[in-house]
Amino acid sequence: MRKSSAATELWTTLPKPRGPVMKHILGQPLGALGLVLIVLGFVVAFAAPWIAPYDPLATDYGNAIAPPSFAHWMGTDSFGRDLLSRILFGGRTAFLIGVSASFIGCTIGLFVGITSAYAGGWVDAIVERFMEILLAIPITVLALVLVSSLGRNMVYGVDLNLVFAIALPIIPKMARVARSQALTIRNLSYIDAAVTLGFSDLRIIVRHMAPNIFGPYIVMLTAFISQAILIEASLSYLGLGVAEPTPSWGLMLAGNAFNTSMTAPWIVIYPGLAIALVVFAFSMFGDALRDVFDPKARADR
Amino acid sequence: MQARPDAAAEPLLSVRNLNVQFRSNDRLLHIVRDVSYDVRAGELVALVGESGCGKSVSSLAVMRLLSDPTTTRFSGEVRLAGRDYLRLPESEMRRLRGRDIAMVFQEPMTSLNPLMTVGRQIMEPMLEHLDIDRAAARERAIDLLKRVGVTDPKRRMDQYPHEFSGGMRQRVVIAIALSCNPKVIIADEPTTALDVTIQAQILDLLRALVKETGVGLVLITHNLALVARYADRVNVMYGGRIIESGTVEDVLRQPRHRYTAGLLMAVPRLDLPRAARLHTIPGQPPSPARFPSGCAFSPRCGAATAACGSVPADTVTRDRRYACFHPVVDVLPQEGEHAAAGAEHTFGTTVLSVRGLTRHFHLKRRAVVRAVEDVSFDIPQGGTLGLVGESGCGKTTVVRTLLRLQSATSGRADFAGQDILSAGKRDLVALRRQIQVVYQDPSTSLNPRHRIASILAEPLLVHGLCKSQGEARARVEELLGLVGLPAEMAERYPHQMSGGQRQRVGIARALGMNPRLIVCDEPVSALDVSIQAQIMNLLADLQAKLGLSYLFVAHDLAVVRHISDVVAVMYLGRVVETATRAELFSTPRHPYTRALLAAVPSFAADAGQGPEAKITGELPSPLNPPSGCVFRTRCPMAVEACAKVVPPPVAFSDTHRVACIRV
Amino acid sequence: MLQFIGRRLLLALPTLLGVATLTFFMLHVLPGDLVETMLRAEGGNPSVELVAAERARLGLDQPLIVQYFEFLKGLAVLDLGQSHWTGKPVAEEIFSRLPVTLEVAALSMIVAIALAIPLGTIAGMYPGSTVDYAIRSFAIAGIALPSFWFGMVVALAMLWYFNWLPPLGTASLFKNPLTALQQLILPAIAVGYRYSAILIRMMRSSVIETMHEDFVRTARAKGLAMRTIIRRHVIPNSLLPTITMIGLEFALLVGSLVVIEQVFSLNGIGRLFIESVSRSDFIVIQGIVMVLTLIFIAVNFLVDLAYAVIDPRIQLG
């Protein structure tokens, strides 16, 4: 709807034919960039023990608060630990907690939402009320309450309770989406057709409804990975998430980091950039997915 | 037909060689091709065609509402009172829109801003284009509302769109179009979303306005009967081109183009004796992505020859134009081809007998919607019952309760010695195999994620009708053959098929269960005319071959007449008249049935039973239906007694029952 | 109108009760023992007797269900109990620190809305254009940047380029507006940017959707100028879902506030919350969650009111 000075010449050339992959990339440049960053992030985080130049926990007080140099690309912190190595290892923590918390939260939410929609009646009413209550408490606050009450429960270096505390606030959000999606599909006539063909409830849910909620599930899963990574960072920053000495991006910003950064800004710049980049990647990828799955919100029609 | 304006008069709107292209990332669609037509003062010109023929796009181009140059291009000339505006810059074009050329859109429910009062929306174009102050604009808006038939216009000015019914909203949209005294109005399917009685009201209004004010009106429609009843001239579009044009009498009585002739014969018509089969056009309308080269109709045309591979030039005679290498020379047969469509069947047994079916919905605060009230009818074994009524009459609820997709409040429905409405879980599964459904919208009735093969095979395997995958595959092939689809279709996904093909798959799925009764819920209303005829013939053939019974729900009376043996007419939750087809269409008794029939646009000139048979006003709310006879508030024959008792059915014959105390 | 308020209050009660119950039981299943932590903090290794006596004093030796009903009884008369740590009434602790938080919240909301409506509208008007990509990237960045880190970076930038630091302490917005504003503006920008990002995206997608509505086509067919159409038809209709979003995502704003107060050493309710969490002071935690929920409900009530003002289809009462 730009100001048009009447385009009255017809096209004579056909648009260039493009392969399906190229078409997606051109249609969703930000999404494609997001995907590349995500894959890169995964690889780098996974390979951290092999590619990190230093031991992330090794202190070197003689070389504390060193600015970025050839030896320490991102400088060192106030304990003289190599920031780059800590960021690489922090990536493992972020991905691990982000992906698992989002997966747990979204999967439970999906199940709750579909069941609630399909059961209807008082089950639906009670579940809805409960979700409303959970939604009234801010995510960070809810996670904090859980963290403070559950304490720590380390399994293979991962604080399971922390994962659960981050996953819980995700459940109601996913459940809402799944429920409304299920209700929409429930009203389409192919579900009526399945009923009049005498199919069982289980068959209808599993074969006819669930696959069509898969799209929104994937979109939410991606979106909440970024949310979960952010919450993990916030909790760690507040000193209530990942515990020292495990490298975590949020933890790297905690304590004295801010005051130190007034003279040594790299101490807060790099870990924050790492968080931003990963969350940015997941958000963009999630956006692109949403456009693919929900043509209604598509940018160009 | 009123006196036609002088054909020599300078046209108000003159479209010449209009072309429109759409371009997306990977496709270039040439949607409108060399379209030319004229509209004169006081003339109603129809653009008629099936979906995808380019009729709507061409009118949006005429309004210059396709304005994004990155995706749309157009060429040609559009003259308004002699001045070509197609090349004007948008800032000047804007001054014409709404002032000299106005538009009425299809969907009255969504074409008004829900957050603004109706009055402000009517005043908006006046304040924009005319040198007029608010008070004068308000005066004029009230005037306009009165003119388009809105009662109590002063009060209604300050109401919001949601307080208006669909028909009333369309009147408001017409008032907006009229507000600046335009020279030309383009009405894009203005009544397609409305019920037939409201449609008649709106089109009568539009035609009266055209004749009164001398505005030129372009009526875009897919409905040939509307053209016959309301238009002066007609342009038939196919594959992006106007393939035939002329006066309505000439074109509809003596079509020259093969497509026009085929289309006219494919429409079930109330003014002609019923033919046993509808004439069909094979194939389907071309998608804009793949218009055939040469004559776009040639792939579906029985008379096509090698010459049709190039674009036919217009043959121009005095007042007509058509583009066909092999024009029809005969006058179109005015009788159905098989005029002796066989005597009426007599049916001995009943397959489904519904008695006293009632369904109430309980809302908050003890409000009750009486969606269906005491409905009774019988479906003859091997025959078809047509259930007809306008939107909100409860026909869909009847279907859903009979299919046990909803529970009934009371009543019974006996099928094979069993009451469907109270059947237990196990009995219900058995019943479901015998009663199958074909749904209205073929785009939502097939699971988009499954291939056709799996859609058809799944129920066969679930119910053990086929014991193995191999057996099921053979049966799927057989079913596809039965509905006239090639076996390769089994590998497709629903979105890779056309609407007509999907509807055939829906029928095949129902047939797979070997049912006795098939409920057809508006099975052809979402389809194009030429496809509609194919599906109706298919249903008739299957009935004859397999001895099926049908419950056929529809709002289109011509369709109902064509397919039904017995008809039940519903109004506001009740059945007002049941009769055989012959009885109902030759001697309708209930005033509602008569009004409904009168409202259907007919091809016969000056058909209709005069204005007294038309109903005025709007459907009352089922939340608070009128006491006694529900139709009395709109009935021309109503007397005081009608408010007192619910009229019991009066029998005129064994098969003809009318719920009215005044017949 | 009164009826509407009444009904909303009635609807809020079960939510409040639910939140109260949920928080109470979440906090009381935990393994950590407040009394021990507290006594340890005072130094030494407390004897079993001392712990038991202290527990009895705080009523923690009662069965859980009794404690629960005591808590509800307190809530009913707006008594949130006494902090286990400081012994002061929780209500007093909370209300002395609430104003700062509310001020930052209000400022952030102003920042967010002021950014979201114009930017979302422009992006939605020209989807797929360069402007749209710029605004979308701006928005996604707002969601991706952790607000506490963004706050730090902005503060660092101010220090670095202008040699400016927000004044220390906590000034009252009413007594000392200029100082207070200087203290509050950075956290408000940090939190508001993030919140605005969500609103921009909502506004953008609803503008895109509204632009395709039939009534916008009607308006174009009337020959109105694009500016008029956007102002009169598109923006009001697109505001509706955006306003709903303001209410729904208010919880997110509060969540960011809790963290940002830590960064800027604002002595607000978020700081109190973190302190109480690290001290396992459940009574205060409970109280804060209740107050936050109440604020959430109040904001959503205002959102519904605003909605009803704009949309004639919604009737109050």
mmCIF file of C-alpha atoms in Angstrom, chain B residues 370-626:
data_model
loop_
_atom_site.group_PDB
_atom_site.id
_atom_site.type_symbol
_atom_site.label_atom_id
_atom_site.label_comp_id
_atom_site.label_asym_id
_atom_site.label_seq_id
_atom_site.Cartn_x
_atom_site.Cartn_y
_atom_site.Cartn_z
ATOM 1 C CA ARG B 370 -35.205 -23.248 21.092
ATOM 2 C CA ALA B 371 -33.110 -24.382 18.172
ATOM 3 C CA VAL B 372 -35.398 -27.248 17.197
ATOM 4 C CA GLU B 373 -38.960 -27.669 18.415
ATOM 5 C CA ASP B 374 -41.153 -30.720 17.829
ATOM 6 C CA VAL B 375 -39.815 -31.687 14.418
ATOM 7 C CA SER B 376 -41.249 -34.774 12.692
ATOM 8 C CA PHE B 377 -40.615 -36.233 9.250
ATOM 9 C CA ASP B 378 -40.103 -39.553 7.455
ATOM 10 C CA ILE B 379 -37.354 -40.446 5.041
ATOM 11 C CA PRO B 380 -38.573 -42.905 2.410
ATOM 12 C CA GLN B 381 -36.566 -46.074 1.796
ATOM 13 C CA GLY B 382 -34.512 -45.568 -1.343
ATOM 14 C CA GLY B 383 -35.663 -41.953 -1.683
ATOM 15 C CA THR B 384 -34.565 -38.487 -0.679
ATOM 16 C CA LEU B 385 -35.998 -36.136 1.878
ATOM 17 C CA GLY B 386 -35.027 -32.540 1.264
ATOM 18 C CA LEU B 387 -34.807 -30.475 4.434
ATOM 19 C CA VAL B 388 -34.895 -26.841 3.445
ATOM 20 C CA GLY B 389 -34.830 -23.547 5.283
ATOM 21 C CA GLU B 390 -32.887 -20.327 5.698
ATOM 22 C CA SER B 391 -29.977 -19.864 8.097
ATOM 23 C CA GLY B 392 -31.020 -20.140 11.719
ATOM 24 C CA CYS B 393 -34.004 -22.370 10.969
ATOM 25 C CA GLY B 394 -32.474 -25.287 12.871
ATOM 26 C CA LYS B 395 -31.759 -27.679 10.009
ATOM 27 C CA THR B 396 -28.129 -28.082 11.004
ATOM 28 C CA THR B 397 -29.138 -28.841 14.583
ATOM 29 C CA VAL B 398 -31.577 -31.488 13.346
ATOM 30 C CA VAL B 399 -28.736 -33.133 11.454
ATOM 31 C CA ARG B 400 -26.302 -32.956 14.354
ATOM 32 C CA THR B 401 -28.769 -34.497 16.789
ATOM 33 C CA LEU B 402 -29.661 -37.273 14.357
ATOM 34 C CA LEU B 403 -25.955 -38.035 13.982
ATOM 35 C CA ARG B 404 -25.562 -37.936 17.777
ATOM 36 C CA LEU B 405 -22.964 -35.194 17.479
ATOM 37 C CA GLN B 406 -25.267 -33.422 19.916
ATOM 38 C CA SER B 407 -27.840 -34.855 22.230
ATOM 39 C CA ALA B 408 -31.520 -34.174 21.663
ATOM 40 C CA THR B 409 -33.666 -32.646 24.381
ATOM 41 C CA SER B 410 -36.541 -34.960 23.537
ATOM 42 C CA GLY B 411 -38.081 -36.924 20.681
ATOM 43 C CA ARG B 412 -37.232 -40.116 18.905
ATOM 44 C CA ALA B 413 -35.772 -41.156 15.579
ATOM 45 C CA ASP B 414 -36.453 -44.728 14.534
ATOM 46 C CA PHE B 415 -34.005 -46.347 12.184
ATOM 47 C CA ALA B 416 -34.155 -50.084 11.501
ATOM 48 C CA GLY B 417 -36.269 -50.674 14.570
ATOM 49 C CA GLN B 418 -33.990 -48.721 16.862
ATOM 50 C CA ASP B 419 -34.226 -45.241 18.343
ATOM 51 C CA ILE B 420 -31.033 -43.459 17.305
ATOM 52 C CA LEU B 421 -31.419 -40.776 19.919
ATOM 53 C CA SER B 422 -31.351 -43.199 22.840
ATOM 54 C CA ALA B 423 -29.058 -45.902 21.442
ATOM 55 C CA GLY B 424 -26.343 -47.122 23.779
ATOM 56 C CA LYS B 425 -22.655 -46.999 22.983
ATOM 57 C CA ARG B 426 -22.394 -50.375 21.287
ATOM 58 C CA ASP B 427 -25.597 -49.990 19.274
ATOM 59 C CA LEU B 428 -24.448 -46.563 18.221
ATOM 60 C CA VAL B 429 -21.297 -47.909 16.594
ATOM 61 C CA ALA B 430 -23.440 -50.277 14.538
ATOM 62 C CA LEU B 431 -25.837 -47.457 13.660
ATOM 63 C CA ARG B 432 -22.995 -45.209 12.606
ATOM 64 C CA ARG B 433 -21.971 -47.705 9.961
ATOM 65 C CA GLN B 434 -25.421 -47.565 8.457
ATOM 66 C CA ILE B 435 -25.864 -43.797 8.592
ATOM 67 C CA GLN B 436 -23.107 -41.861 6.897
ATOM 68 C CA VAL B 437 -22.535 -38.183 6.215
ATOM 69 C CA VAL B 438 -21.342 -35.924 3.419
ATOM 70 C CA TYR B 439 -20.326 -32.534 4.746
ATOM 71 C CA GLN B 440 -20.770 -29.070 3.371
ATOM 72 C CA ASP B 441 -17.262 -27.768 3.195
ATOM 73 C CA PRO B 442 -14.940 -30.159 1.381
ATOM 74 C CA SER B 443 -11.960 -28.112 2.523
ATOM 75 C CA THR B 444 -12.438 -28.994 6.198
ATOM 76 C CA SER B 445 -14.115 -32.376 6.017
ATOM 77 C CA LEU B 446 -10.942 -34.297 5.100
ATOM 78 C CA ASN B 447 -7.993 -34.462 7.480
ATOM 79 C CA PRO B 448 -5.331 -32.327 5.754
ATOM 80 C CA ARG B 449 -2.489 -34.516 6.985
ATOM 81 C CA HIS B 450 -3.700 -37.808 5.566
ATOM 82 C CA ARG B 451 -3.521 -39.067 2.019
ATOM 83 C CA ILE B 452 -6.783 -39.929 0.271
ATOM 84 C CA ALA B 453 -5.885 -43.640 0.423
ATOM 85 C CA SER B 454 -5.564 -43.508 4.188
ATOM 86 C CA ILE B 455 -8.683 -41.351 4.615
ATOM 87 C CA LEU B 456 -10.721 -43.953 2.754
ATOM 88 C CA ALA B 457 -9.018 -47.057 4.153
ATOM 89 C CA GLU B 458 -8.979 -46.103 7.837
ATOM 90 C CA PRO B 459 -12.701 -46.673 8.518
ATOM 91 C CA LEU B 460 -12.668 -49.901 6.495
ATOM 92 C CA LEU B 461 -9.883 -51.303 8.640
ATOM 93 C CA VAL B 462 -11.219 -49.961 11.941
ATOM 94 C CA HIS B 463 -14.584 -51.614 11.417
ATOM 95 C CA GLY B 464 -13.103 -54.801 10.022
ATOM 96 C CA LEU B 465 -14.847 -54.322 6.685
ATOM 97 C CA CYS B 466 -11.539 -55.142 5.101
ATOM 98 C CA LYS B 467 -9.274 -57.653 6.765
ATOM 99 C CA SER B 468 -5.949 -56.650 5.284
ATOM 100 C CA GLN B 469 -4.183 -53.635 3.859
ATOM 101 C CA GLY B 470 -4.284 -55.245 0.442
ATOM 102 C CA GLU B 471 -8.000 -55.812 0.607
ATOM 103 C CA ALA B 472 -8.489 -52.223 1.744
ATOM 104 C CA ARG B 473 -6.399 -50.926 -1.121
ATOM 105 C CA ALA B 474 -8.542 -52.769 -3.625
ATOM 106 C CA ARG B 475 -11.693 -51.433 -1.982
ATOM 107 C CA VAL B 476 -10.343 -47.865 -2.014
ATOM 108 C CA GLU B 477 -9.744 -48.165 -5.721
ATOM 109 C CA GLU B 478 -13.252 -49.475 -6.182
ATOM 110 C CA LEU B 479 -14.702 -46.595 -4.131
ATOM 111 C CA LEU B 480 -12.793 -44.011 -6.108
ATOM 112 C CA GLY B 481 -14.141 -45.551 -9.299
ATOM 113 C CA LEU B 482 -17.649 -45.430 -7.884
ATOM 114 C CA VAL B 483 -17.416 -41.653 -7.420
ATOM 115 C CA GLY B 484 -15.707 -41.113 -10.747
ATOM 116 C CA LEU B 485 -12.155 -40.423 -9.599
ATOM 117 C CA PRO B 486 -9.088 -42.061 -11.140
ATOM 118 C CA ALA B 487 -7.237 -44.510 -8.887
ATOM 119 C CA GLU B 488 -4.085 -42.328 -8.852
ATOM 120 C CA MET B 489 -5.964 -39.846 -6.666
ATOM 121 C CA ALA B 490 -5.385 -42.224 -3.740
ATOM 122 C CA GLU B 491 -1.842 -40.913 -3.428
ATOM 123 C CA ARG B 492 -2.846 -37.266 -3.165
ATOM 124 C CA TYR B 493 -3.380 -35.068 -0.145
ATOM 125 C CA PRO B 494 -6.676 -33.177 0.104
ATOM 126 C CA HIS B 495 -5.058 -29.802 -0.634
ATOM 127 C CA GLN B 496 -3.832 -31.157 -3.951
ATOM 128 C CA MET B 497 -7.401 -31.627 -5.157
ATOM 129 C CA SER B 498 -10.164 -29.285 -6.262
ATOM 130 C CA GLY B 499 -13.303 -28.719 -4.203
ATOM 131 C CA GLY B 500 -15.389 -30.974 -6.413
ATOM 132 C CA GLN B 501 -12.841 -33.773 -6.212
ATOM 133 C CA ARG B 502 -12.670 -33.474 -2.441
ATOM 134 C CA GLN B 503 -16.433 -33.674 -2.246
ATOM 135 C CA ARG B 504 -16.269 -36.890 -4.288
ATOM 136 C CA VAL B 505 -13.770 -38.282 -1.780
ATOM 137 C CA GLY B 506 -16.203 -37.342 0.998
ATOM 138 C CA ILE B 507 -18.916 -39.312 -0.764
ATOM 139 C CA ALA B 508 -16.568 -42.261 -1.319
ATOM 140 C CA ARG B 509 -15.684 -42.285 2.385
ATOM 141 C CA ALA B 510 -19.373 -42.468 3.264
ATOM 142 C CA LEU B 511 -19.994 -45.228 0.724
ATOM 143 C CA GLY B 512 -17.160 -47.319 2.147
ATOM 144 C CA MET B 513 -19.291 -48.257 5.124
ATOM 145 C CA ASN B 514 -22.091 -49.642 2.915
ATOM 146 C CA PRO B 515 -24.612 -47.342 4.592
ATOM 147 C CA ARG B 516 -28.356 -47.392 4.114
ATOM 148 C CA LEU B 517 -28.817 -43.695 4.738
ATOM 149 C CA ILE B 518 -26.533 -40.830 3.828
ATOM 150 C CA VAL B 519 -27.028 -37.450 5.417
ATOM 151 C CA CYS B 520 -25.984 -34.798 2.902
ATOM 152 C CA ASP B 521 -25.404 -31.559 4.790
ATOM 153 C CA GLU B 522 -25.445 -28.825 2.105
ATOM 154 C CA PRO B 523 -23.112 -30.956 -0.036
ATOM 155 C CA VAL B 524 -23.123 -28.661 -3.069
ATOM 156 C CA SER B 525 -23.444 -25.179 -1.611
ATOM 157 C CA ALA B 526 -19.682 -24.579 -1.465
ATOM 158 C CA LEU B 527 -19.186 -25.659 -5.085
ATOM 159 C CA ASP B 528 -19.265 -23.878 -8.417
ATOM 160 C CA VAL B 529 -22.358 -24.264 -10.564
ATOM 161 C CA SER B 530 -20.771 -26.590 -13.112
ATOM 162 C CA ILE B 531 -19.364 -28.806 -10.340
ATOM 163 C CA GLN B 532 -22.626 -28.686 -8.391
ATOM 164 C CA ALA B 533 -24.414 -30.389 -11.304
ATOM 165 C CA GLN B 534 -21.765 -33.115 -11.459
ATOM 166 C CA ILE B 535 -22.111 -33.905 -7.759
ATOM 167 C CA MET B 536 -25.912 -33.914 -7.859
ATOM 168 C CA ASN B 537 -25.906 -36.332 -10.785
ATOM 169 C CA LEU B 538 -23.400 -38.519 -8.976
ATOM 170 C CA LEU B 539 -25.631 -38.643 -5.895
ATOM 171 C CA ALA B 540 -28.649 -39.566 -8.033
ATOM 172 C CA ASP B 541 -26.706 -42.309 -9.853
ATOM 173 C CA LEU B 542 -25.448 -43.787 -6.599
ATOM 174 C CA GLN B 543 -28.945 -43.804 -5.194
ATOM 175 C CA ALA B 544 -30.286 -45.697 -8.188
ATOM 176 C CA LYS B 545 -27.362 -48.130 -8.175
ATOM 177 C CA LEU B 546 -27.052 -48.834 -4.457
ATOM 178 C CA GLY B 547 -30.591 -48.212 -3.209
ATOM 179 C CA LEU B 548 -29.422 -45.488 -0.818
ATOM 180 C CA SER B 549 -31.716 -43.140 1.043
ATOM 181 C CA TYR B 550 -30.732 -39.509 1.489
ATOM 182 C CA LEU B 551 -31.480 -36.814 3.988
ATOM 183 C CA PHE B 552 -30.532 -33.807 1.895
ATOM 184 C CA VAL B 553 -30.150 -30.526 3.729
ATOM 185 C CA ALA B 554 -30.023 -27.375 1.631
ATOM 186 C CA HIS B 555 -31.049 -23.761 1.448
ATOM 187 C CA ASP B 556 -31.301 -23.632 -2.349
ATOM 188 C CA LEU B 557 -34.843 -24.496 -3.382
ATOM 189 C CA ALA B 558 -33.957 -25.306 -6.974
ATOM 190 C CA VAL B 559 -31.364 -27.820 -5.776
ATOM 191 C CA VAL B 560 -33.866 -29.294 -3.337
ATOM 192 C CA ARG B 561 -36.472 -29.647 -6.020
ATOM 193 C CA HIS B 562 -34.040 -31.370 -8.288
ATOM 194 C CA ILE B 563 -32.876 -33.975 -5.834
ATOM 195 C CA SER B 564 -35.723 -34.620 -3.396
ATOM 196 C CA ASP B 565 -38.703 -36.925 -3.461
ATOM 197 C CA VAL B 566 -40.176 -35.471 -0.300
ATOM 198 C CA VAL B 567 -39.526 -32.028 1.147
ATOM 199 C CA ALA B 568 -39.764 -30.601 4.660
ATOM 200 C CA VAL B 569 -39.639 -26.820 5.037
ATOM 201 C CA MET B 570 -38.290 -25.457 8.323
ATOM 202 C CA TYR B 571 -38.681 -22.038 9.856
ATOM 203 C CA LEU B 572 -37.334 -20.948 13.231
ATOM 204 C CA GLY B 573 -36.929 -24.451 14.608
ATOM 205 C CA ARG B 574 -40.176 -25.911 13.341
ATOM 206 C CA VAL B 575 -41.281 -27.817 10.269
ATOM 207 C CA VAL B 576 -44.011 -25.704 8.663
ATOM 208 C CA GLU B 577 -44.788 -27.848 5.643
ATOM 209 C CA THR B 578 -44.026 -31.374 4.449
ATOM 210 C CA ALA B 579 -45.045 -32.605 1.022
ATOM 211 C CA THR B 580 -43.887 -34.566 -1.955
ATOM 212 C CA ARG B 581 -41.795 -32.622 -4.400
ATOM 213 C CA ALA B 582 -44.673 -32.314 -6.864
ATOM 214 C CA GLU B 583 -47.081 -31.067 -4.229
ATOM 215 C CA LEU B 584 -44.712 -28.597 -2.693
ATOM 216 C CA PHE B 585 -43.524 -26.943 -5.873
ATOM 217 C CA SER B 586 -46.845 -26.919 -7.699
ATOM 218 C CA THR B 587 -49.165 -26.091 -4.801
ATOM 219 C CA PRO B 588 -47.198 -24.644 -1.903
ATOM 220 C CA ARG B 589 -49.617 -24.007 0.958
ATOM 221 C CA HIS B 590 -47.800 -22.476 3.898
ATOM 222 C CA PRO B 591 -47.351 -18.708 3.512
ATOM 223 C CA TYR B 592 -43.661 -19.094 4.408
ATOM 224 C CA THR B 593 -43.093 -21.692 1.690
ATOM 225 C CA ARG B 594 -44.851 -19.454 -0.785
ATOM 226 C CA ALA B 595 -42.783 -16.453 0.218
ATOM 227 C CA LEU B 596 -39.614 -18.480 -0.014
ATOM 228 C CA LEU B 597 -40.490 -19.644 -3.510
ATOM 229 C CA ALA B 598 -41.385 -16.131 -4.543
ATOM 230 C CA ALA B 599 -38.057 -14.821 -3.299
ATOM 231 C CA VAL B 600 -36.007 -17.251 -5.369
ATOM 232 C CA PRO B 601 -34.884 -15.384 -8.450
ATOM 233 C CA SER B 602 -36.215 -17.113 -11.499
ATOM 234 C CA PHE B 603 -35.181 -17.114 -15.132
ATOM 235 C CA ALA B 604 -38.725 -16.607 -16.364
ATOM 236 C CA ALA B 605 -39.367 -12.954 -17.074
ATOM 237 C CA ASP B 606 -41.807 -11.445 -14.609
ATOM 238 C CA ALA B 607 -42.015 -14.600 -12.583
ATOM 239 C CA GLY B 608 -42.656 -14.351 -8.893
ATOM 240 C CA GLN B 609 -46.030 -14.069 -7.379
ATOM 241 C CA GLY B 610 -46.085 -10.350 -7.033
ATOM 242 C CA PRO B 611 -44.957 -8.262 -4.125
ATOM 243 C CA GLU B 612 -47.669 -9.466 -1.779
ATOM 244 C CA ALA B 613 -46.037 -12.886 -1.510
ATOM 245 C CA LYS B 614 -42.679 -11.464 -0.460
ATOM 246 C CA ILE B 615 -41.875 -11.422 3.192
ATOM 247 C CA THR B 616 -40.603 -8.336 4.813
ATOM 248 C CA GLY B 617 -38.693 -7.918 8.022
ATOM 249 C CA GLU B 618 -36.164 -10.163 9.649
ATOM 250 C CA LEU B 619 -35.939 -13.491 11.392
ATOM 251 C CA PRO B 620 -36.971 -13.165 15.080
ATOM 252 C CA SER B 621 -34.492 -14.355 17.705
ATOM 253 C CA PRO B 622 -34.820 -18.042 18.614
ATOM 254 C CA LEU B 623 -34.151 -16.874 22.176
ATOM 255 C CA ASN B 624 -37.568 -15.354 22.280
ATOM 256 C CA PRO B 625 -39.621 -16.816 19.433
ATOM 257 C CA PRO B 626 -43.097 -15.416 18.774
#
